[in-house]
Amino acid sequence: MKLADHKATLSFSNGAPSMELPVYAGTIGPDVIDIRKLYGQTGMFTYDPGFLSTASCQSAITYIDGDKGELLYRGYPIEQIATQCDYLDTCYLLLNGDLPNEGERNDFHKLILNHTMVNEQMQFFLRGFRRDAHPMAVLTGLIGALSAFYHDSTDINNPEHRRIAAIRLIAKMPTLVSMAYKYGVGQPYMYPRNELSYAGNFLRMMFGTPCEDYVVNPVLERALDRIFILHADHEQNASTSTVRLCGSSGTNPFAAIAAGVACLWGPAHGGANEACLNMLEDIQASGGIAKVGEFMNQVKDKNSGVKLMGFGHRVYKNYDPRAKMMQETCNEVLSELGLENDPLFKLAKELEKIALEDDYFVQRKLYPNVDFYSGIVQRAIGIPVNLFTGIFALARTVGWIAQLNEMIGDPEYKIGRPRQLFTGSPRRDVPTLIKR
Ligand code: ACO
């Protein structure tokens, strides 16, 4: 962290002495005011529910400029990564700080692909779930359970344990997600095939069966790889902050990632792609494009509780750059599969057009986020709606690990322990039962 050439002064209207606070500058983005000594010197906390103005850590991994609609992984624009690299290059970049050269690339790809199998006992663990369990419930359990299977990579303070845990998690996530799917549909699990690419392997484990050879469609393989790249990291979002907070207690990496999966499940976060597709299907069922106007009126009515899912973002106040890339992939996949006239895609386009011109959305700077199109692509590929968030979790695993490892390596890291403004009852005595 670099000290800025100016300081902030905090003054109080009650005559209490003012306080000088150091200001730090990042390489890009807003400066931060260091309030760590505030409580010690003034006896006061800051108040910022939802972290609207709070940087919870320093990080060199991902940068977002929400006003410009810019996303950088280790400084590289997402548009260049998504068109010139594959997902495993992206994983290497996020974990190690730079893109791999040819030798490093080959070694890393080989390393990941050699860890794709999961302990055979996992099948029995999976069997304890109901067949109709939500895949995110299953995944939260399976990933937490990894710590019970891989005892040699559970010490978060041991760099070698963290390295092996990272490789295992990235390699095994596609196997676990596809096992959760196969269990739900009652088909046999497909073992990974390491001559395939990361995305190709996942497609085969999802849609292949032991009865016949599965041929990977390169357009779908590339589309899935792009979904993985676009979801790989997104700085200090809710699930990443959960992983950091959970890991800050020194728990093992598998447990910390399982906490991230649980957080991602919510519809305001990773669950939005599922919620978005459900929304499109509901509008379609109630009359399709003809009902869009009525639906938009509900969205704008604060009392209705209806939101346009896949729209709006805490950080982006401009078009989410990932949504642009996803829209391109959406066109490619639908044309490859002959689904250009897909009614849900047409409906999504119509909703987007209306929203981008409507004052309600313009004034609030609400633009489509990545989930608006990723659901349509996944549905076209054949992925069931309730597995969308699982795919997101698979892709985000590398971001969570990179952020967790960065936190452990940060000399300033401490257990995360927010404070509160207490608004409950002051001290009182327990009344006897008849007086309550
Ligand atoms: N539809 C309708 N109105 C919206 C929407 C939306 N999707 N998103 C925000 N608004 C409105 C809010 O009602 C609020 O209006 P007001 O100022 O009149 O009260 C204003 O826009 C600001 O919204 P906030 O909820 O304060 O913004 P916040 O940053 O807290 O929330 C969030 C961001 C949770 C993403 C929100 O936009 C949302 O719920 N979107 C739909 C769910 C979604 O798509 N989530 C995916 C996020 S991206 C990801 O996780 C990959």
Coordinates of C-alpha atoms and ligand atoms in Angstrom, one line a residue:
M1 CA 0.0 0.0 0.0
K2 CA 1.3 3.4 -0.9
L3 CA 0.6 6.5 1.3
A4 CA -1.1 9.3 -0.7
D5 CA 0.4 12.7 -0.5
H6 CA -2.5 14.0 1.4
K7 CA -4.4 13.1 4.6
A8 CA -8.0 13.2 5.7
T9 CA -9.1 15.2 8.8
L10 CA -12.1 14.0 10.8
S11 CA -13.7 16.8 12.9
F12 CA -16.6 16.6 15.3
S13 CA -19.3 19.3 16.0
N14 CA -19.3 18.5 19.8
G15 CA -15.8 20.0 20.4
A16 CA -14.0 16.6 20.5
P17 CA -10.5 16.9 19.1
S18 CA -10.2 16.3 15.3
M19 CA -8.2 13.4 14.0
E20 CA -5.9 13.0 11.0
L21 CA -6.3 9.8 9.0
P22 CA -3.8 8.5 6.5
V23 CA -4.9 8.0 2.9
Y24 CA -3.6 5.2 0.7
A25 CA -3.6 5.2 -3.1
G26 CA -4.0 2.1 -5.2
T27 CA -2.5 1.7 -8.7
I28 CA -6.0 2.6 -10.1
G29 CA -9.4 3.3 -8.5
P30 CA -10.4 5.3 -5.5
D31 CA -8.0 6.1 -2.6
V32 CA -8.9 4.7 0.8
I33 CA -9.0 6.4 4.2
D34 CA -7.3 4.3 6.8
I35 CA -9.6 4.2 9.9
R36 CA -7.9 1.4 11.8
K37 CA -6.9 3.7 14.7
L38 CA -10.3 5.4 14.8
Y39 CA -11.7 3.3 17.6
G40 CA -8.6 3.5 19.7
Q41 CA -8.4 7.3 19.4
T42 CA -12.1 8.3 19.4
G43 CA -14.0 5.3 20.9
M44 CA -16.2 5.4 17.8
F45 CA -16.8 2.9 15.0
T46 CA -17.7 3.6 11.4
Y47 CA -21.1 2.4 10.2
D48 CA -21.4 0.9 6.7
P49 CA -23.9 -1.9 6.3
G50 CA -23.5 -3.6 2.9
F51 CA -20.0 -2.2 2.6
L52 CA -21.1 0.7 0.4
S53 CA -18.0 2.7 1.1
T54 CA -15.7 0.2 2.7
A55 CA -12.6 -1.5 1.2
S56 CA -12.3 -4.7 3.3
C57 CA -8.8 -5.6 2.1
Q58 CA -6.1 -4.7 -0.4
S59 CA -6.0 -6.9 -3.5
A60 CA -4.0 -7.1 -6.7
I61 CA -6.2 -9.7 -8.5
T62 CA -9.2 -8.1 -10.1
Y63 CA -10.2 -4.5 -10.8
I64 CA -13.6 -3.2 -11.8
D65 CA -14.4 0.3 -12.9
G66 CA -18.2 0.3 -12.5
D67 CA -18.7 3.6 -14.2
K68 CA -16.7 2.7 -17.3
G69 CA -17.9 -0.9 -17.4
E70 CA -14.4 -2.2 -17.2
L71 CA -13.2 -5.5 -15.8
L72 CA -9.5 -6.4 -15.5
Y73 CA -8.0 -9.7 -14.3
R74 CA -4.4 -9.0 -13.1
G75 CA -4.5 -5.9 -15.4
Y76 CA -5.7 -7.6 -18.5
P77 CA -9.1 -6.6 -19.9
I78 CA -11.7 -9.3 -19.8
E79 CA -12.4 -8.8 -23.5
Q80 CA -8.8 -9.8 -24.4
I81 CA -8.8 -12.7 -21.9
A82 CA -12.1 -14.1 -23.2
T83 CA -10.9 -14.0 -26.8
Q84 CA -7.2 -14.9 -26.5
C85 CA -7.0 -17.3 -23.5
D86 CA -8.8 -20.3 -22.2
Y87 CA -10.2 -20.9 -18.7
L88 CA -7.1 -22.8 -17.4
D89 CA -4.9 -19.9 -18.7
T90 CA -7.2 -17.6 -16.7
C91 CA -6.9 -19.8 -13.6
Y92 CA -3.1 -19.7 -13.9
L93 CA -3.2 -15.9 -14.3
L94 CA -5.5 -15.4 -11.3
L95 CA -3.5 -17.7 -9.1
N96 CA 0.0 -16.7 -10.1
G97 CA -0.2 -13.1 -11.2
D98 CA 0.7 -13.5 -14.9
L99 CA -0.2 -15.5 -17.9
P100 CA 1.8 -18.8 -18.4
N101 CA 4.4 -19.2 -21.1
E102 CA 4.1 -22.2 -23.3
G103 CA 5.9 -24.6 -20.9
E104 CA 4.1 -23.3 -17.9
R105 CA 0.8 -23.6 -19.7
N106 CA 1.4 -27.2 -20.7
D107 CA 2.5 -28.2 -17.2
F108 CA -0.5 -26.4 -15.6
H109 CA -3.0 -28.0 -17.9
K110 CA -1.5 -31.4 -17.3
L111 CA -1.4 -30.8 -13.5
I112 CA -5.1 -29.9 -13.4
L113 CA -6.2 -32.7 -15.7
N114 CA -4.3 -35.2 -13.5
H115 CA -6.5 -34.4 -10.5
T116 CA -9.9 -34.6 -12.1
M117 CA -11.0 -37.8 -10.4
V118 CA -12.6 -37.7 -6.9
N119 CA -12.3 -40.2 -4.2
E120 CA -14.6 -43.1 -5.0
Q121 CA -16.2 -42.8 -1.5
M122 CA -17.7 -39.5 -2.7
Q123 CA -20.3 -41.6 -4.6
F124 CA -21.6 -43.0 -1.3
F125 CA -21.7 -39.6 0.3
L126 CA -23.7 -38.3 -2.6
R127 CA -26.1 -41.2 -2.2
G128 CA -27.3 -39.8 1.1
F129 CA -29.1 -37.0 -0.7
R130 CA -32.6 -37.1 -2.0
R131 CA -32.6 -37.3 -5.9
D132 CA -34.6 -34.1 -6.1
A133 CA -32.2 -32.1 -3.9
H134 CA -31.2 -28.7 -5.3
P135 CA -27.7 -29.1 -6.8
M136 CA -26.4 -26.2 -4.8
A137 CA -27.4 -28.0 -1.5
V138 CA -25.6 -31.0 -2.8
L139 CA -22.5 -29.0 -3.9
T140 CA -22.2 -27.2 -0.6
G141 CA -22.1 -30.6 1.1
L142 CA -19.8 -32.2 -1.4
I143 CA -17.2 -29.4 -1.3
G144 CA -17.3 -29.2 2.5
A145 CA -16.8 -33.0 2.5
L146 CA -13.6 -32.7 0.5
S147 CA -11.8 -31.8 3.7
A148 CA -12.7 -35.2 5.1
F149 CA -11.2 -36.9 2.0
Y150 CA -7.9 -34.9 1.5
H151 CA -6.3 -34.6 4.9
D152 CA -3.0 -33.6 3.3
S153 CA -4.2 -30.3 2.1
T154 CA -6.2 -28.8 5.0
D155 CA -3.7 -26.6 6.7
I156 CA -4.4 -23.1 5.4
N157 CA -1.1 -21.8 6.9
N158 CA 1.0 -24.3 4.9
P159 CA 1.7 -23.0 1.4
E160 CA 2.1 -26.5 0.0
H161 CA -1.3 -27.5 1.4
R162 CA -2.9 -24.4 -0.1
R163 CA -1.3 -25.1 -3.5
I164 CA -2.5 -28.7 -3.6
A165 CA -6.0 -27.7 -2.3
A166 CA -6.2 -25.1 -5.1
I167 CA -5.3 -27.7 -7.8
R168 CA -7.7 -30.2 -6.4
L169 CA -10.6 -27.8 -6.1
I170 CA -10.2 -26.5 -9.7
A171 CA -9.7 -30.0 -11.1
K172 CA -12.5 -31.7 -9.2
M173 CA -15.3 -29.1 -9.4
P174 CA -16.5 -30.1 -12.9
T175 CA -16.5 -33.8 -11.7
L176 CA -18.5 -32.9 -8.6
V177 CA -21.0 -30.6 -10.5
S178 CA -21.6 -33.3 -13.1
M179 CA -22.0 -36.0 -10.4
A180 CA -24.6 -33.9 -8.7
Y181 CA -26.4 -33.6 -12.1
K182 CA -26.2 -37.3 -12.9
Y183 CA -27.4 -38.3 -9.5
G184 CA -30.4 -36.1 -9.9
V185 CA -31.4 -37.6 -13.3
G186 CA -30.5 -41.2 -12.2
Q187 CA -27.8 -41.8 -14.8
P188 CA -24.4 -43.4 -14.1
Y189 CA -21.5 -41.1 -13.3
M190 CA -19.1 -40.5 -16.1
Y191 CA -15.4 -40.6 -15.1
P192 CA -13.3 -37.7 -16.5
R193 CA -11.2 -38.2 -19.7
N194 CA -8.0 -36.3 -19.5
E195 CA -7.3 -36.0 -23.2
L196 CA -10.2 -33.6 -23.4
S197 CA -10.1 -29.9 -22.6
Y198 CA -11.4 -28.7 -19.2
A199 CA -14.7 -27.5 -20.7
G200 CA -14.9 -30.5 -23.2
N201 CA -14.4 -32.9 -20.3
F202 CA -17.2 -31.3 -18.3
L203 CA -19.6 -31.5 -21.3
R204 CA -18.8 -35.2 -21.6
M205 CA -19.3 -35.9 -17.9
M206 CA -22.6 -34.0 -18.1
F207 CA -24.1 -35.3 -21.3
G208 CA -22.2 -38.5 -22.1
T209 CA -23.4 -42.0 -21.1
P210 CA -21.4 -45.2 -21.0
C211 CA -23.6 -46.5 -23.9
E212 CA -22.0 -44.5 -26.6
D213 CA -19.0 -42.2 -27.5
Y214 CA -19.6 -38.6 -26.8
V215 CA -18.4 -36.1 -29.4
V216 CA -17.7 -32.7 -28.0
N217 CA -19.2 -29.8 -30.1
P218 CA -16.4 -27.2 -30.4
V219 CA -18.9 -24.3 -30.4
L220 CA -20.5 -25.4 -27.1
E221 CA -17.1 -26.2 -25.7
R222 CA -15.8 -22.7 -26.4
A223 CA -19.1 -21.2 -25.1
L224 CA -18.8 -23.1 -21.8
D225 CA -15.1 -22.1 -21.5
R226 CA -16.2 -18.5 -22.0
I227 CA -18.8 -18.8 -19.3
F228 CA -16.1 -20.1 -17.0
I229 CA -13.7 -17.2 -17.9
L230 CA -16.3 -14.5 -17.4
H231 CA -17.3 -15.9 -14.0
A232 CA -13.7 -16.6 -12.7
D233 CA -13.3 -13.7 -10.4
H234 CA -15.0 -10.4 -9.5
E235 CA -13.1 -8.8 -6.7
Q236 CA -14.7 -8.5 -3.2
N237 CA -18.3 -9.6 -4.0
A238 CA -20.5 -11.3 -1.4
S239 CA -19.3 -14.9 -1.9
T240 CA -15.6 -13.9 -2.2
S241 CA -15.9 -11.8 1.0
T242 CA -17.5 -14.8 2.6
V243 CA -14.6 -17.0 1.6
R244 CA -12.1 -14.5 3.0
L245 CA -14.1 -14.0 6.3
C246 CA -14.5 -17.8 6.7
G247 CA -10.8 -18.4 5.9
S248 CA -9.7 -15.6 8.2
S249 CA -10.4 -17.9 11.2
G250 CA -7.8 -20.3 9.9
T251 CA -10.3 -23.0 8.7
N252 CA -9.3 -25.3 5.9
P253 CA -9.6 -24.2 2.3
F254 CA -12.4 -26.7 1.4
A255 CA -14.5 -25.4 4.2
A256 CA -13.9 -21.8 3.2
I257 CA -14.9 -22.5 -0.4
A258 CA -18.0 -24.4 0.7
A259 CA -19.0 -21.2 2.6
G260 CA -18.5 -19.3 -0.7
V261 CA -20.8 -21.8 -2.5
A262 CA -23.5 -21.3 0.1
C263 CA -23.4 -17.6 -0.3
L264 CA -23.3 -17.7 -4.1
W265 CA -26.6 -19.6 -4.0
G266 CA -28.7 -16.5 -3.1
P267 CA -30.8 -14.9 -5.9
A268 CA -29.2 -11.5 -5.4
H269 CA -25.9 -13.0 -6.3
G270 CA -25.1 -16.2 -8.2
G271 CA -28.7 -17.5 -8.1
A272 CA -29.7 -14.6 -10.4
N273 CA -29.1 -16.6 -13.6
E274 CA -31.5 -19.2 -12.4
A275 CA -34.0 -16.6 -11.2
C276 CA -33.6 -14.7 -14.5
L277 CA -34.4 -17.8 -16.6
N278 CA -37.4 -18.6 -14.3
M279 CA -38.6 -15.0 -14.8
L280 CA -38.3 -15.4 -18.6
E281 CA -40.2 -18.7 -18.5
D282 CA -42.9 -17.2 -16.3
I283 CA -43.4 -14.2 -18.7
Q284 CA -43.4 -16.6 -21.7
A285 CA -46.0 -18.9 -20.0
S286 CA -48.3 -15.9 -19.2
G287 CA -48.4 -14.6 -22.8
G288 CA -44.8 -13.9 -23.9
I289 CA -43.8 -10.6 -25.6
A290 CA -47.4 -9.2 -25.4
K291 CA -47.1 -9.3 -21.6
V292 CA -43.7 -7.5 -21.4
G293 CA -45.3 -4.0 -20.8
E294 CA -47.4 -5.4 -17.9
F295 CA -44.4 -7.1 -16.4
M296 CA -42.3 -3.9 -16.6
N297 CA -45.0 -2.0 -14.8
Q298 CA -44.8 -4.5 -12.0
V299 CA -41.0 -4.1 -11.9
K300 CA -41.3 -0.4 -11.6
D301 CA -43.9 -0.6 -8.8
K302 CA -42.0 -0.6 -5.5
N303 CA -44.8 -2.5 -3.7
S304 CA -44.8 -5.4 -6.1
G305 CA -41.5 -6.8 -4.9
V306 CA -40.8 -7.8 -8.6
K307 CA -37.3 -7.2 -10.0
L308 CA -36.0 -7.5 -13.5
M309 CA -33.6 -10.3 -12.7
G310 CA -30.2 -10.1 -14.6
F311 CA -30.4 -6.3 -14.4
G312 CA -28.6 -4.0 -12.0
H313 CA -25.3 -4.4 -10.1
R314 CA -23.8 -3.0 -7.0
V315 CA -20.6 -1.9 -8.8
Y316 CA -21.5 -1.6 -12.5
K317 CA -23.4 1.6 -13.3
N318 CA -22.8 1.0 -17.0
Y319 CA -23.1 -2.1 -19.2
D320 CA -21.5 -5.1 -17.5
P321 CA -18.6 -6.0 -19.9
R322 CA -19.2 -9.6 -19.3
A323 CA -22.8 -9.3 -20.5
K324 CA -21.6 -8.0 -23.8
M325 CA -19.3 -11.0 -24.2
M326 CA -22.1 -13.3 -23.1
Q327 CA -24.5 -11.8 -25.6
E328 CA -21.9 -12.6 -28.4
T329 CA -21.6 -16.2 -27.2
C330 CA -25.4 -16.5 -26.9
N331 CA -25.8 -15.6 -30.6
E332 CA -23.1 -18.1 -31.6
V333 CA -24.6 -21.0 -29.6
L334 CA -28.2 -20.3 -30.7
S335 CA -27.1 -20.2 -34.4
E336 CA -25.0 -23.4 -34.0
L337 CA -28.0 -25.2 -32.5
G338 CA -30.5 -23.6 -35.0
L339 CA -32.3 -21.9 -32.1
E340 CA -32.2 -18.3 -33.5
N341 CA -35.9 -18.0 -33.1
D342 CA -35.9 -19.2 -29.5
P343 CA -38.8 -17.4 -27.9
L344 CA -37.0 -16.9 -24.6
F345 CA -34.0 -15.2 -26.4
K346 CA -36.4 -12.9 -28.3
L347 CA -38.2 -12.1 -25.0
A348 CA -34.8 -11.3 -23.3
K349 CA -33.9 -9.0 -26.2
E350 CA -37.3 -7.2 -25.9
L351 CA -36.9 -6.8 -22.2
E352 CA -33.4 -5.5 -22.6
K353 CA -34.5 -3.0 -25.3
I354 CA -37.3 -1.6 -23.2
A355 CA -35.3 -1.4 -20.0
L356 CA -32.4 0.4 -21.7
E357 CA -34.8 3.1 -22.9
D358 CA -37.0 3.3 -19.8
D359 CA -36.5 6.3 -17.5
Y360 CA -36.7 4.1 -14.4
F361 CA -33.7 2.0 -15.5
V362 CA -31.8 4.9 -17.1
Q363 CA -32.0 7.1 -13.9
R364 CA -30.9 4.3 -11.7
K365 CA -28.1 3.2 -14.1
L366 CA -29.5 -0.3 -14.3
Y367 CA -27.9 -2.3 -17.1
P368 CA -27.9 -6.0 -17.9
N369 CA -25.4 -8.0 -15.9
V370 CA -23.7 -11.3 -17.0
D371 CA -26.6 -13.4 -15.7
F372 CA -29.0 -11.9 -18.2
Y373 CA -27.6 -13.9 -21.1
S374 CA -25.7 -16.7 -19.4
G375 CA -28.9 -18.5 -18.5
I376 CA -30.1 -18.6 -22.1
V377 CA -26.7 -20.0 -23.2
Q378 CA -26.7 -22.7 -20.6
R379 CA -30.3 -23.6 -21.3
A380 CA -29.4 -24.0 -25.0
I381 CA -26.5 -26.2 -24.2
G382 CA -28.9 -28.4 -22.2
I383 CA -27.9 -27.5 -18.7
P384 CA -30.9 -27.7 -16.4
V385 CA -31.9 -24.3 -14.8
N386 CA -31.3 -25.5 -11.2
L387 CA -27.6 -26.3 -12.2
F388 CA -26.8 -22.8 -13.4
T389 CA -25.5 -21.5 -10.1
G390 CA -23.5 -24.7 -9.8
I391 CA -21.7 -23.8 -13.0
F392 CA -21.1 -20.4 -11.6
A393 CA -19.6 -21.9 -8.5
L394 CA -17.4 -24.2 -10.6
A395 CA -16.0 -21.1 -12.5
R396 CA -15.7 -18.9 -9.4
T397 CA -13.7 -21.5 -7.4
V398 CA -10.4 -20.2 -8.8
G399 CA -11.3 -16.6 -7.9
W400 CA -12.2 -17.7 -4.3
I401 CA -8.9 -19.6 -4.0
A402 CA -6.8 -16.8 -5.4
Q403 CA -8.4 -14.3 -3.0
L404 CA -8.1 -16.7 -0.1
N405 CA -4.4 -17.3 -0.8
E406 CA -3.8 -13.6 -1.2
M407 CA -5.4 -12.9 2.2
I408 CA -3.3 -15.6 3.9
G409 CA -0.1 -14.1 2.4
D410 CA -1.0 -10.5 3.4
P411 CA 1.1 -9.5 6.5
E412 CA -1.8 -7.3 7.5
Y413 CA -4.4 -10.1 7.6
K414 CA -6.4 -10.6 10.8
I415 CA -9.5 -12.6 11.6
G416 CA -12.4 -10.7 10.2
R417 CA -14.5 -9.3 13.1
P418 CA -16.9 -6.5 12.2
R419 CA -18.4 -4.3 15.0
Q420 CA -21.9 -3.0 15.4
L421 CA -24.1 -0.1 16.5
F422 CA -26.2 -1.7 19.3
T423 CA -29.9 -0.7 19.2
G424 CA -31.3 -3.3 21.6
S425 CA -32.3 -3.1 25.2
P426 CA -29.7 -1.8 27.7
R427 CA -29.0 -4.1 30.7
R428 CA -32.1 -5.3 32.5
D429 CA -33.0 -8.1 35.0
V430 CA -34.9 -11.3 34.1
P431 CA -38.4 -10.9 35.6
T432 CA -40.0 -13.9 37.4
L433 CA -42.3 -16.0 35.2
I434 CA -45.6 -14.5 36.5
K435 CA -44.3 -10.9 35.8
R436 CA -43.5 -11.5 32.1
Ligands
ACO1 N1 -35.1 -4.4 -11.1 C1 -35.8 -3.3 -10.7 N2 -35.3 -2.4 -9.9 C2 -34.0 -2.5 -9.5 C3 -33.2 -3.6 -9.9 C4 -33.8 -4.6 -10.8 N3 -33.1 -5.7 -11.2 N4 -32.0 -3.5 -9.4 C5 -32.0 -2.4 -8.6 N5 -33.2 -1.8 -8.7 C6 -33.6 -0.5 -8.2 C7 -33.8 -0.6 -6.7 O1 -35.2 -0.9 -6.4 C8 -33.4 0.8 -6.2 O2 -34.4 1.7 -6.5 P1 -34.8 3.0 -5.6 O3 -33.5 3.8 -5.6 O4 -35.9 3.6 -6.2 O5 -35.0 2.4 -4.2 C9 -32.2 1.1 -7.1 O6 -32.5 0.4 -8.3 C10 -30.9 0.8 -6.5 O7 -30.9 -0.6 -6.2 P2 -30.2 -1.3 -4.9 O8 -31.0 -2.5 -4.6 O9 -30.1 -0.3 -3.9 O10 -28.8 -1.7 -5.5 P3 -27.8 -2.7 -4.8 O11 -26.5 -2.3 -5.3 O12 -28.1 -2.8 -3.4 O13 -28.3 -4.1 -5.5 C11 -28.4 -5.9 -7.0 C12 -27.6 -4.7 -6.6 C13 -28.6 -6.8 -5.7 C14 -27.6 -6.7 -8.0 C15 -29.8 -5.5 -7.6 O14 -29.6 -4.7 -8.7 C16 -30.6 -6.7 -7.9 O15 -31.3 -7.3 -7.0 N6 -30.7 -7.2 -9.2 C17 -31.4 -8.3 -9.7 C18 -30.7 -9.6 -9.3 C19 -29.4 -9.8 -10.1 O16 -29.5 -9.8 -11.3 N7 -28.3 -10.1 -9.5 C20 -27.1 -10.5 -10.1 C21 -25.9 -9.6 -9.7 S1 -24.5 -10.0 -10.7 C22 -23.9 -11.4 -10.1 O17 -24.0 -11.8 -9.0 C23 -23.1 -12.2 -11.0

